[in-house]
GROMACS .gro file of C-alpha atoms in nm:
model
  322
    1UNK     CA    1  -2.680  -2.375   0.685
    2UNK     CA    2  -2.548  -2.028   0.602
    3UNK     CA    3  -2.805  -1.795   0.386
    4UNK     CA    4  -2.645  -1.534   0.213
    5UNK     CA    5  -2.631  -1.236   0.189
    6UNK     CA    6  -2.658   1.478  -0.727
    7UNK     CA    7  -2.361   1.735  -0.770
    8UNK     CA    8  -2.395   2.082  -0.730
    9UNK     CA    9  -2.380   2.327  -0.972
   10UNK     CA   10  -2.044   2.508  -0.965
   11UNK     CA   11  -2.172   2.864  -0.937
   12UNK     CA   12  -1.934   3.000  -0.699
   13UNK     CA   13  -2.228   3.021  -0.413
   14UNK     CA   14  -2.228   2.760  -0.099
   15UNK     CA   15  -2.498   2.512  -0.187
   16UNK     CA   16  -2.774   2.463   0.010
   17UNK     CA   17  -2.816   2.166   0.142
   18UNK     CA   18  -3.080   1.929  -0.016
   19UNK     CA   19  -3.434   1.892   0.108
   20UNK     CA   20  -3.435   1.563   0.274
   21UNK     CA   21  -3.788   1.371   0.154
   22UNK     CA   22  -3.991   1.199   0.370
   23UNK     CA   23  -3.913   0.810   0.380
   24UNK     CA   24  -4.175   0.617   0.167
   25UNK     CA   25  -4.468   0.415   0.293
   26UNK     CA   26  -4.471   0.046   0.278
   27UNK     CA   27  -4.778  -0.205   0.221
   28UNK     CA   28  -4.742  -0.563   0.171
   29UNK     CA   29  -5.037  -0.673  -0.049
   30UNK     CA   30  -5.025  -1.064   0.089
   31UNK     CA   31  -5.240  -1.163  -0.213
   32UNK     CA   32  -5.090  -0.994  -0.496
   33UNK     CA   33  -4.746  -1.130  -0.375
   34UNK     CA   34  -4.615  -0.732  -0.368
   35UNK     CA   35  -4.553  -0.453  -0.183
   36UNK     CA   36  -4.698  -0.104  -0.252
   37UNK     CA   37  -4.450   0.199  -0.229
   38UNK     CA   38  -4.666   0.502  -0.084
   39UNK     CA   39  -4.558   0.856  -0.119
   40UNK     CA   40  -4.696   1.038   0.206
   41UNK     CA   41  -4.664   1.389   0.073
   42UNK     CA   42  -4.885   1.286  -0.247
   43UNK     CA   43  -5.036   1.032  -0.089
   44UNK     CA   44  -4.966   0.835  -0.425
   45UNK     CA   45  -4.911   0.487  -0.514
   46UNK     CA   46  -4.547   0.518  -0.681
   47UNK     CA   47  -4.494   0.176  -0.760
   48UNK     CA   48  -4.559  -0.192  -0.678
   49UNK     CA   49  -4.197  -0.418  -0.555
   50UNK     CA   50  -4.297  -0.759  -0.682
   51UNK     CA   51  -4.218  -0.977  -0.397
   52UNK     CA   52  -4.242  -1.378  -0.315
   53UNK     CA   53  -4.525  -1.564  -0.291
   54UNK     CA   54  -4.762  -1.450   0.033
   55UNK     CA   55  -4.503  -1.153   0.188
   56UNK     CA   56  -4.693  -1.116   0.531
   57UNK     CA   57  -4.455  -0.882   0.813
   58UNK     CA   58  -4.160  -0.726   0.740
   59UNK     CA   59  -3.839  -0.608   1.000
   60UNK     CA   60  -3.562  -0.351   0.991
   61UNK     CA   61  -3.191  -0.506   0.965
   62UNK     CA   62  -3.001  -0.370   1.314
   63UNK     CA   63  -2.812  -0.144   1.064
   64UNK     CA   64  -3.147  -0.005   0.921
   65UNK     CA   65  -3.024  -0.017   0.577
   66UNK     CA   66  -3.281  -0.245   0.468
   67UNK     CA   67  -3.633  -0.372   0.549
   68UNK     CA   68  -3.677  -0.739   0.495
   69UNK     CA   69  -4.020  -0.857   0.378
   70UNK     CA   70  -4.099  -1.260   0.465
   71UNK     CA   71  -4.233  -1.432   0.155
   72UNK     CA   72  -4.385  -1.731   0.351
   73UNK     CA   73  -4.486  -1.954   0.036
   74UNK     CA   74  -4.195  -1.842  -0.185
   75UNK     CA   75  -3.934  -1.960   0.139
   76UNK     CA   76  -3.766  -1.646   0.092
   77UNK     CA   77  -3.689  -1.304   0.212
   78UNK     CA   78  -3.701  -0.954  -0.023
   79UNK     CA   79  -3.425  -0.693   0.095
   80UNK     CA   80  -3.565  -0.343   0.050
   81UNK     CA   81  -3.384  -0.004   0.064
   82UNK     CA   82  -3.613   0.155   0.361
   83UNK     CA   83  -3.522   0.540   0.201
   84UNK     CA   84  -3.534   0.471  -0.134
   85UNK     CA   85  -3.730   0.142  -0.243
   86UNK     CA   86  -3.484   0.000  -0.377
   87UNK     CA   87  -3.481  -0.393  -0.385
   88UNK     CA   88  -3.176  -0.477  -0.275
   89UNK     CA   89  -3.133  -0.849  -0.238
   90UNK     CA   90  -3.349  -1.156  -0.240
   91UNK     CA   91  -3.243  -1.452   0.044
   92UNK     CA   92  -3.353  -1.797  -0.068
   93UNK     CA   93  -3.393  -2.136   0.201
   94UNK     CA   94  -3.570  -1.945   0.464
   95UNK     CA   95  -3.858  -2.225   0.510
   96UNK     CA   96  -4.184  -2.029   0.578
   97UNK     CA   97  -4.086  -1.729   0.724
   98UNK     CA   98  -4.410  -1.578   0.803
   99UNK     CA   99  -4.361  -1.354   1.114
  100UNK     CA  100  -4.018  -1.260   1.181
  101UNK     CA  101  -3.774  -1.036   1.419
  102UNK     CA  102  -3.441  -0.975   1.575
  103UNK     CA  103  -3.331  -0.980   1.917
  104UNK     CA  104  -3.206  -0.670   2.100
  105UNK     CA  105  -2.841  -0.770   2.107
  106UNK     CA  106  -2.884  -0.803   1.765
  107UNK     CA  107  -2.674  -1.104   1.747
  108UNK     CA  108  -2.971  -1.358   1.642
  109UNK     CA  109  -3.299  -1.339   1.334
  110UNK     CA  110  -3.640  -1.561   1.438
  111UNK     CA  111  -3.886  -1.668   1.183
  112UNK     CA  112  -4.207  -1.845   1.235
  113UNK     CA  113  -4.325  -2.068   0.993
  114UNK     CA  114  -4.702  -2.107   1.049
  115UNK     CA  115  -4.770  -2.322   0.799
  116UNK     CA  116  -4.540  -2.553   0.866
  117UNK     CA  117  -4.469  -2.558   1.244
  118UNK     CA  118  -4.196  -2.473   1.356
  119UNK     CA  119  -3.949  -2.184   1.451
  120UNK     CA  120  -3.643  -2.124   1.302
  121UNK     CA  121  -3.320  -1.946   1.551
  122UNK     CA  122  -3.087  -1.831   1.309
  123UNK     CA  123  -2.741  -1.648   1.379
  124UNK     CA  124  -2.713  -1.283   1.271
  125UNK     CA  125  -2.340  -1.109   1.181
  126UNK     CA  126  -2.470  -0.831   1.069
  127UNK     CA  127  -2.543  -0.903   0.730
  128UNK     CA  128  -2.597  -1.303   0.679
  129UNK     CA  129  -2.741  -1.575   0.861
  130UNK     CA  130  -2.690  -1.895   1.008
  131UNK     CA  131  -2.972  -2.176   1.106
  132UNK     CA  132  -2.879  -2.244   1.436
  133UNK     CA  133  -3.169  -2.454   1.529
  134UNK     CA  134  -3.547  -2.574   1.359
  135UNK     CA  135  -3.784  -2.594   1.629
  136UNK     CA  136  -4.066  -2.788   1.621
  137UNK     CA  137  -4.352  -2.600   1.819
  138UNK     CA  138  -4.732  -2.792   1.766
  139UNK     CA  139  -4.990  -2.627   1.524
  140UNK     CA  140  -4.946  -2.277   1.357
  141UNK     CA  141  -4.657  -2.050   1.539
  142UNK     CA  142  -4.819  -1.696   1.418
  143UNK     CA  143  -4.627  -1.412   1.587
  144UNK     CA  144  -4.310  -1.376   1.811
  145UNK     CA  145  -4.165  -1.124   2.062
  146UNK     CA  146  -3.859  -1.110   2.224
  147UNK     CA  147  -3.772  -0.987   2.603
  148UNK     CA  148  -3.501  -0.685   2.598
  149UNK     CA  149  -3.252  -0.920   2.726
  150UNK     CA  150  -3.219  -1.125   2.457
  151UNK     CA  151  -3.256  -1.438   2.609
  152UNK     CA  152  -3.653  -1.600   2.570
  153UNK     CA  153  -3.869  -1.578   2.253
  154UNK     CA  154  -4.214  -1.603   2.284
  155UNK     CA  155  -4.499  -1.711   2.003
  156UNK     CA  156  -4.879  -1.721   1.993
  157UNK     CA  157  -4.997  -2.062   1.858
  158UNK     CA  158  -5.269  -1.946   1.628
  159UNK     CA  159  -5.433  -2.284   1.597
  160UNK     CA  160  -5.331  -2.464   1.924
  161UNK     CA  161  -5.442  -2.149   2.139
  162UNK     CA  162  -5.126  -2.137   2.337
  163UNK     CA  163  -4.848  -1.929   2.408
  164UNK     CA  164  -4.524  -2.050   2.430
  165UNK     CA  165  -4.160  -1.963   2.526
  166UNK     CA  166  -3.835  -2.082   2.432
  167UNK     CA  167  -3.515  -1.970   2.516
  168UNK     CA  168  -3.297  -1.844   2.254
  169UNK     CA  169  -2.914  -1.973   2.378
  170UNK     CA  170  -2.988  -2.342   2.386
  171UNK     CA  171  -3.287  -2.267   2.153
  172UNK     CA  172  -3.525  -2.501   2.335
  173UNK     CA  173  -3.908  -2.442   2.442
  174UNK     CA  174  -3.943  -2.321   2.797
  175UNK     CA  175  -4.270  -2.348   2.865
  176UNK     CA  176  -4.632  -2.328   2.669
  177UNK     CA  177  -4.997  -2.253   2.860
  178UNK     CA  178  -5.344  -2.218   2.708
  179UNK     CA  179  -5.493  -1.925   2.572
  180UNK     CA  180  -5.806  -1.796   2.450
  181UNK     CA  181  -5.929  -1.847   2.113
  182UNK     CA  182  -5.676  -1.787   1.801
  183UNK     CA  183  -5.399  -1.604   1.967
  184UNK     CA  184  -5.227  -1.355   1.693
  185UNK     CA  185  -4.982  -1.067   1.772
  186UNK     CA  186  -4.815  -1.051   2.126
  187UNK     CA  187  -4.585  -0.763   2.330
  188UNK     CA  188  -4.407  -0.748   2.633
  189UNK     CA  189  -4.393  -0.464   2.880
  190UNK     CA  190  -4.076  -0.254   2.904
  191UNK     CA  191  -3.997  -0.462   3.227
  192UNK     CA  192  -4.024  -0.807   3.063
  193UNK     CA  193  -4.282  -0.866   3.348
  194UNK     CA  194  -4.584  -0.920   3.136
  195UNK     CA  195  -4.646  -1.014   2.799
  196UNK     CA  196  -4.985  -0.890   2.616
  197UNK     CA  197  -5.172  -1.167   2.374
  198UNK     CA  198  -5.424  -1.047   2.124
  199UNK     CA  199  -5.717  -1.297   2.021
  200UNK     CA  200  -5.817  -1.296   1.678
  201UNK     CA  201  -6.093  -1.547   1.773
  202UNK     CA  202  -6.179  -1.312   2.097
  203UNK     CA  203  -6.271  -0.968   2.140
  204UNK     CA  204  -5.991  -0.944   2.399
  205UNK     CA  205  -5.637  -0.888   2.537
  206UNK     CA  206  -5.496  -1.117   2.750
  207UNK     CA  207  -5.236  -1.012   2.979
  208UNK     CA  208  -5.005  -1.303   3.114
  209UNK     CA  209  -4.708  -1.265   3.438
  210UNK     CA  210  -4.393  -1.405   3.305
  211UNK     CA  211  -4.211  -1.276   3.593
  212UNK     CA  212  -4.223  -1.581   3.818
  213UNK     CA  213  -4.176  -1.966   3.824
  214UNK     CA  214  -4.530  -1.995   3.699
  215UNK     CA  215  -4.715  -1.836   3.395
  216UNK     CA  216  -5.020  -1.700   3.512
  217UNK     CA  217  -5.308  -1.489   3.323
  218UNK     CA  218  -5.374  -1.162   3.553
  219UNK     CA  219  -5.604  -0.953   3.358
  220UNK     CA  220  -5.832  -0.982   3.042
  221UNK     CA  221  -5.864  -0.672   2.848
  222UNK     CA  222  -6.241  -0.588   2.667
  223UNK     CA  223  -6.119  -0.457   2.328
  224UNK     CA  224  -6.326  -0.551   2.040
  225UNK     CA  225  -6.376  -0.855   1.811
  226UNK     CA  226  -6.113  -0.987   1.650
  227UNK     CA  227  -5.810  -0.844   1.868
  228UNK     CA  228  -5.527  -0.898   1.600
  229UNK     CA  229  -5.204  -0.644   1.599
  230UNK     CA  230  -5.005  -0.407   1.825
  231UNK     CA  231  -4.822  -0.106   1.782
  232UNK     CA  232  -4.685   0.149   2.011
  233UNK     CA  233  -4.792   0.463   2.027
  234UNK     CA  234  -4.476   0.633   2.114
  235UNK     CA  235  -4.483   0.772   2.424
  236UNK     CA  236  -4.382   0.459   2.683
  237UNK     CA  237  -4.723   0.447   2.825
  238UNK     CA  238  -4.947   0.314   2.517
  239UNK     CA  239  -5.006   0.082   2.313
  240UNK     CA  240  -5.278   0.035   1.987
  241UNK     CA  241  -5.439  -0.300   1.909
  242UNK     CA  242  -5.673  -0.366   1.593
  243UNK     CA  243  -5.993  -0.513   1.644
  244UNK     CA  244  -6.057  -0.664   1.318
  245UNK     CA  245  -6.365  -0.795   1.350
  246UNK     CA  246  -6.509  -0.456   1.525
  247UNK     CA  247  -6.328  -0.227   1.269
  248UNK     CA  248  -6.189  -0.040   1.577
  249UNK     CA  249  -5.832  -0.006   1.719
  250UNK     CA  250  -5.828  -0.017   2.126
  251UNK     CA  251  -5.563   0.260   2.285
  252UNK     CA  252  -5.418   0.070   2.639
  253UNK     CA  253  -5.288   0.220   2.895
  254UNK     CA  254  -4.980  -0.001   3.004
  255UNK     CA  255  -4.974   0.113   3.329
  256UNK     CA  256  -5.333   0.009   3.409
  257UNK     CA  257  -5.382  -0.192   3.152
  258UNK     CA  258  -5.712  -0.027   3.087
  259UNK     CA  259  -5.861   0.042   2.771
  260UNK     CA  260  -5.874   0.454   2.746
  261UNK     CA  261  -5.955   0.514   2.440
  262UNK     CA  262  -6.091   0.408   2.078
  263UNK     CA  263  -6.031   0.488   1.658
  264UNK     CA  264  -6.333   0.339   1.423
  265UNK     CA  265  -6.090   0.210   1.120
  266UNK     CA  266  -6.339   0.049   0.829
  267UNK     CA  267  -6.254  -0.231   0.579
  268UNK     CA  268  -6.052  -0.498   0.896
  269UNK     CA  269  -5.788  -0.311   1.018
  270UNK     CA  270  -5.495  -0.512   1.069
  271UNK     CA  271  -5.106  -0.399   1.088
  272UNK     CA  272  -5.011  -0.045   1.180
  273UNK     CA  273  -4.736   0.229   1.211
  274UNK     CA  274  -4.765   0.582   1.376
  275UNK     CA  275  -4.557   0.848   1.238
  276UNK     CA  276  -4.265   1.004   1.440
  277UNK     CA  277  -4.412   1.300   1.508
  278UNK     CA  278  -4.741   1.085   1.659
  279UNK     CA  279  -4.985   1.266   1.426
  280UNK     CA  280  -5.109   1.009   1.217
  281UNK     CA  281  -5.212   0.631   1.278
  282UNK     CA  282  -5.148   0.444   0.947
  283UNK     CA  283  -5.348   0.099   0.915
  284UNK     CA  284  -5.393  -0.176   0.641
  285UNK     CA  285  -5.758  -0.217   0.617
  286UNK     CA  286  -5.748  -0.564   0.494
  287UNK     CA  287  -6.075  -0.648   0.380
  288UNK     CA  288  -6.081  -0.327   0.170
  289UNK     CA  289  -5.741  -0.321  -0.018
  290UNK     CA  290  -5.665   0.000   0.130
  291UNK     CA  291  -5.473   0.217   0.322
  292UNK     CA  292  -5.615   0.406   0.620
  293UNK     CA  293  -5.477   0.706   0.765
  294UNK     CA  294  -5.642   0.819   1.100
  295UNK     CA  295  -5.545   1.184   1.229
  296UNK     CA  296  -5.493   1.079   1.604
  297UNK     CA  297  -5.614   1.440   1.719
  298UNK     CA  298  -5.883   1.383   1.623
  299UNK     CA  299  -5.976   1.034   1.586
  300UNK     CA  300  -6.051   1.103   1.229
  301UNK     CA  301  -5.991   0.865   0.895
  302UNK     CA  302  -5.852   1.169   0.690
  303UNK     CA  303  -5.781   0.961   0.370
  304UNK     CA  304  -5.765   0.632   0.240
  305UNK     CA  305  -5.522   0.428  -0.059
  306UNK     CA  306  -5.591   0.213  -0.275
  307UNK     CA  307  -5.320  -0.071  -0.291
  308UNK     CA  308  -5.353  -0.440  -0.340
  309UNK     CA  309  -5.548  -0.779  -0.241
  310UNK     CA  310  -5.583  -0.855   0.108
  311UNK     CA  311  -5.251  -0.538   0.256
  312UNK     CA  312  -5.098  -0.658   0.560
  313UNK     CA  313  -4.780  -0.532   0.698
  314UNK     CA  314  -4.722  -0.155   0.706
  315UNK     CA  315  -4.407  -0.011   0.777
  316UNK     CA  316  -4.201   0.349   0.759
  317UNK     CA  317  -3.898   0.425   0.858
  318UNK     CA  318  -4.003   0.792   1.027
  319UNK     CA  319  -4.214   0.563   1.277
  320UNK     CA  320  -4.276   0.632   1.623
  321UNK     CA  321  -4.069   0.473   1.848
  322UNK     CA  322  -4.161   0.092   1.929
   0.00000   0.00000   0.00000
């Protein structure tokens, strides 16, 4: 199955050049089936992308000419301009895409289709894709990583509480084992040795070696209830994780996998972004249809936005690196 794909004034004086704005601020508003466009020198709502039904994550294409948001009940995907806001393109047939990514080598695009079970391995040429495989996985694949080699995927099973791997050449599953209770977002460490599992249904971190022959849990992390979402902060040593339940997000140290720090975040945080310079910590507060901005000086919530029902992903493109 193959899814598609200001002049200057002539004065006589060299022009300067232009004043390059800061890339807007994306919030996917899962309920109101749209994304909010935030301007982050105004701090103003510009507009609102209508999107498919239920748009939950969104990705950068390899090229990072466009962001792709996942409409999970529409089947489809929403190409947007990252720079500009632009929609570009809308990709129909992707069946329940509701977490998605690419692999390193950039050669293949993973969805997860929670409602429906299953994972979808698709082949990337840099600007379409091709279904290479529909994997059924057991009850509610929720959110995928893959190792920097390209070669295994891995997915919480929200509803099953297991984690699984498959690998992505032959696109078969590898191996599952038990988790705790409703696993949600998962990373792995920069050596591929370890892969981190938030539970939603938990108020921990689970920490599982994928380094050997055998899967084994080697450390459970205290974070808060409701572990849900990571994001790095930037500097290869940290990572964030949202404690929905607890209104707090958890700073881990990946070296000792030791909580070191905490950010109070009202309203259910869920998804987050840190800005390139590592100033600010920018979180959808789910259960208050806003935007949260946390000065990470500080610790403080400087402001909040008002955007739609029930904001998930958040996304900029002058983001720390992951």
């Amino acid at each position: 199955m193959l899814v598609s794909a200001a002049a200057t004034a002539a004065t006589g004086a060299t022009a300067a050049p232009p004043v390059k704005a800061p890339a807007p601020l994306f919030v996917l508003n899962s309920l109101d089936d749209t994304v909010s466009v935030i301007d982050v020198t105004t701090w103003k709502e510009t507009r609102r992308i209508a999107t498919g039904k239920e748009p939950h994550h969104l990705y950068l294409t390899p090229d990072e000419k466009s962001v792709i948001v996942a409409n999970a009940l529409s089947d489809s995907l929403t190409f947007i301009d990252p720079r500009t806001a632009e929609v570009q393109r809308t990709v129909r047939g992707v069946i329940d895409p509701y977490h998605l990514r690419f692999s390193p080598d950039m050669k293949w695009f993973v969805t997860a289709a929670s409602r429906l079970n299953h994972i979808d391995i698709f082949r990337w040429d840099g600007s379409n894709m091709t279904l290479a495989k529909r994997i059924a996985t057991g009850k509610t694949p929720s959110h995928l990583w893959i190792d920097s080699k390209s070669s295994t995927v891995y997915s919480t099973m929200q509803d099953s509480d297991e984690l699984i791997a498959l690998y992505l050449q032959s696109q078969t599953i590898k191996w599952r084992v038990k988790t705790g209770p409703m696993p949600a977002d998962l990373m792995g460490t920069a050596d591929d040795k370890r892969i981190l599992v938030a539970l939603t249904g938990g108020d921990a971190v689970e920490v599982y070696d994928v380094s050997g022959p055998t899967v084994t849990r080697s450390k459970v992390i205290k974070t808060g209830l409701g572990a849900h979402a990571f994001r790095a902060l930037g500097d290869g040593r940290h990572v964030l994780v949202s404690n929905r339940v607890a209104n707090t997000v958890s700073k881990i140290d990946l070296q000792t996998l030791d909580v070191v720090g905490r950010l109070d975040v009202p309203g259910g945080p869920d998804c987050m972004d840190v800005t390139r310079d590592g100033k600010y910590l920018y979180v959808s507060s789910r259960w208050a249809r806003k935007l949260s901005v946390v000065d990470l000086a500080s610790g403080k919530l400087v402001r909040q936005v008002k955007v739609g029902k029930s904001p998930h992903g958040v996304w900029t493109l002058d983001h720390a690196p992951r």
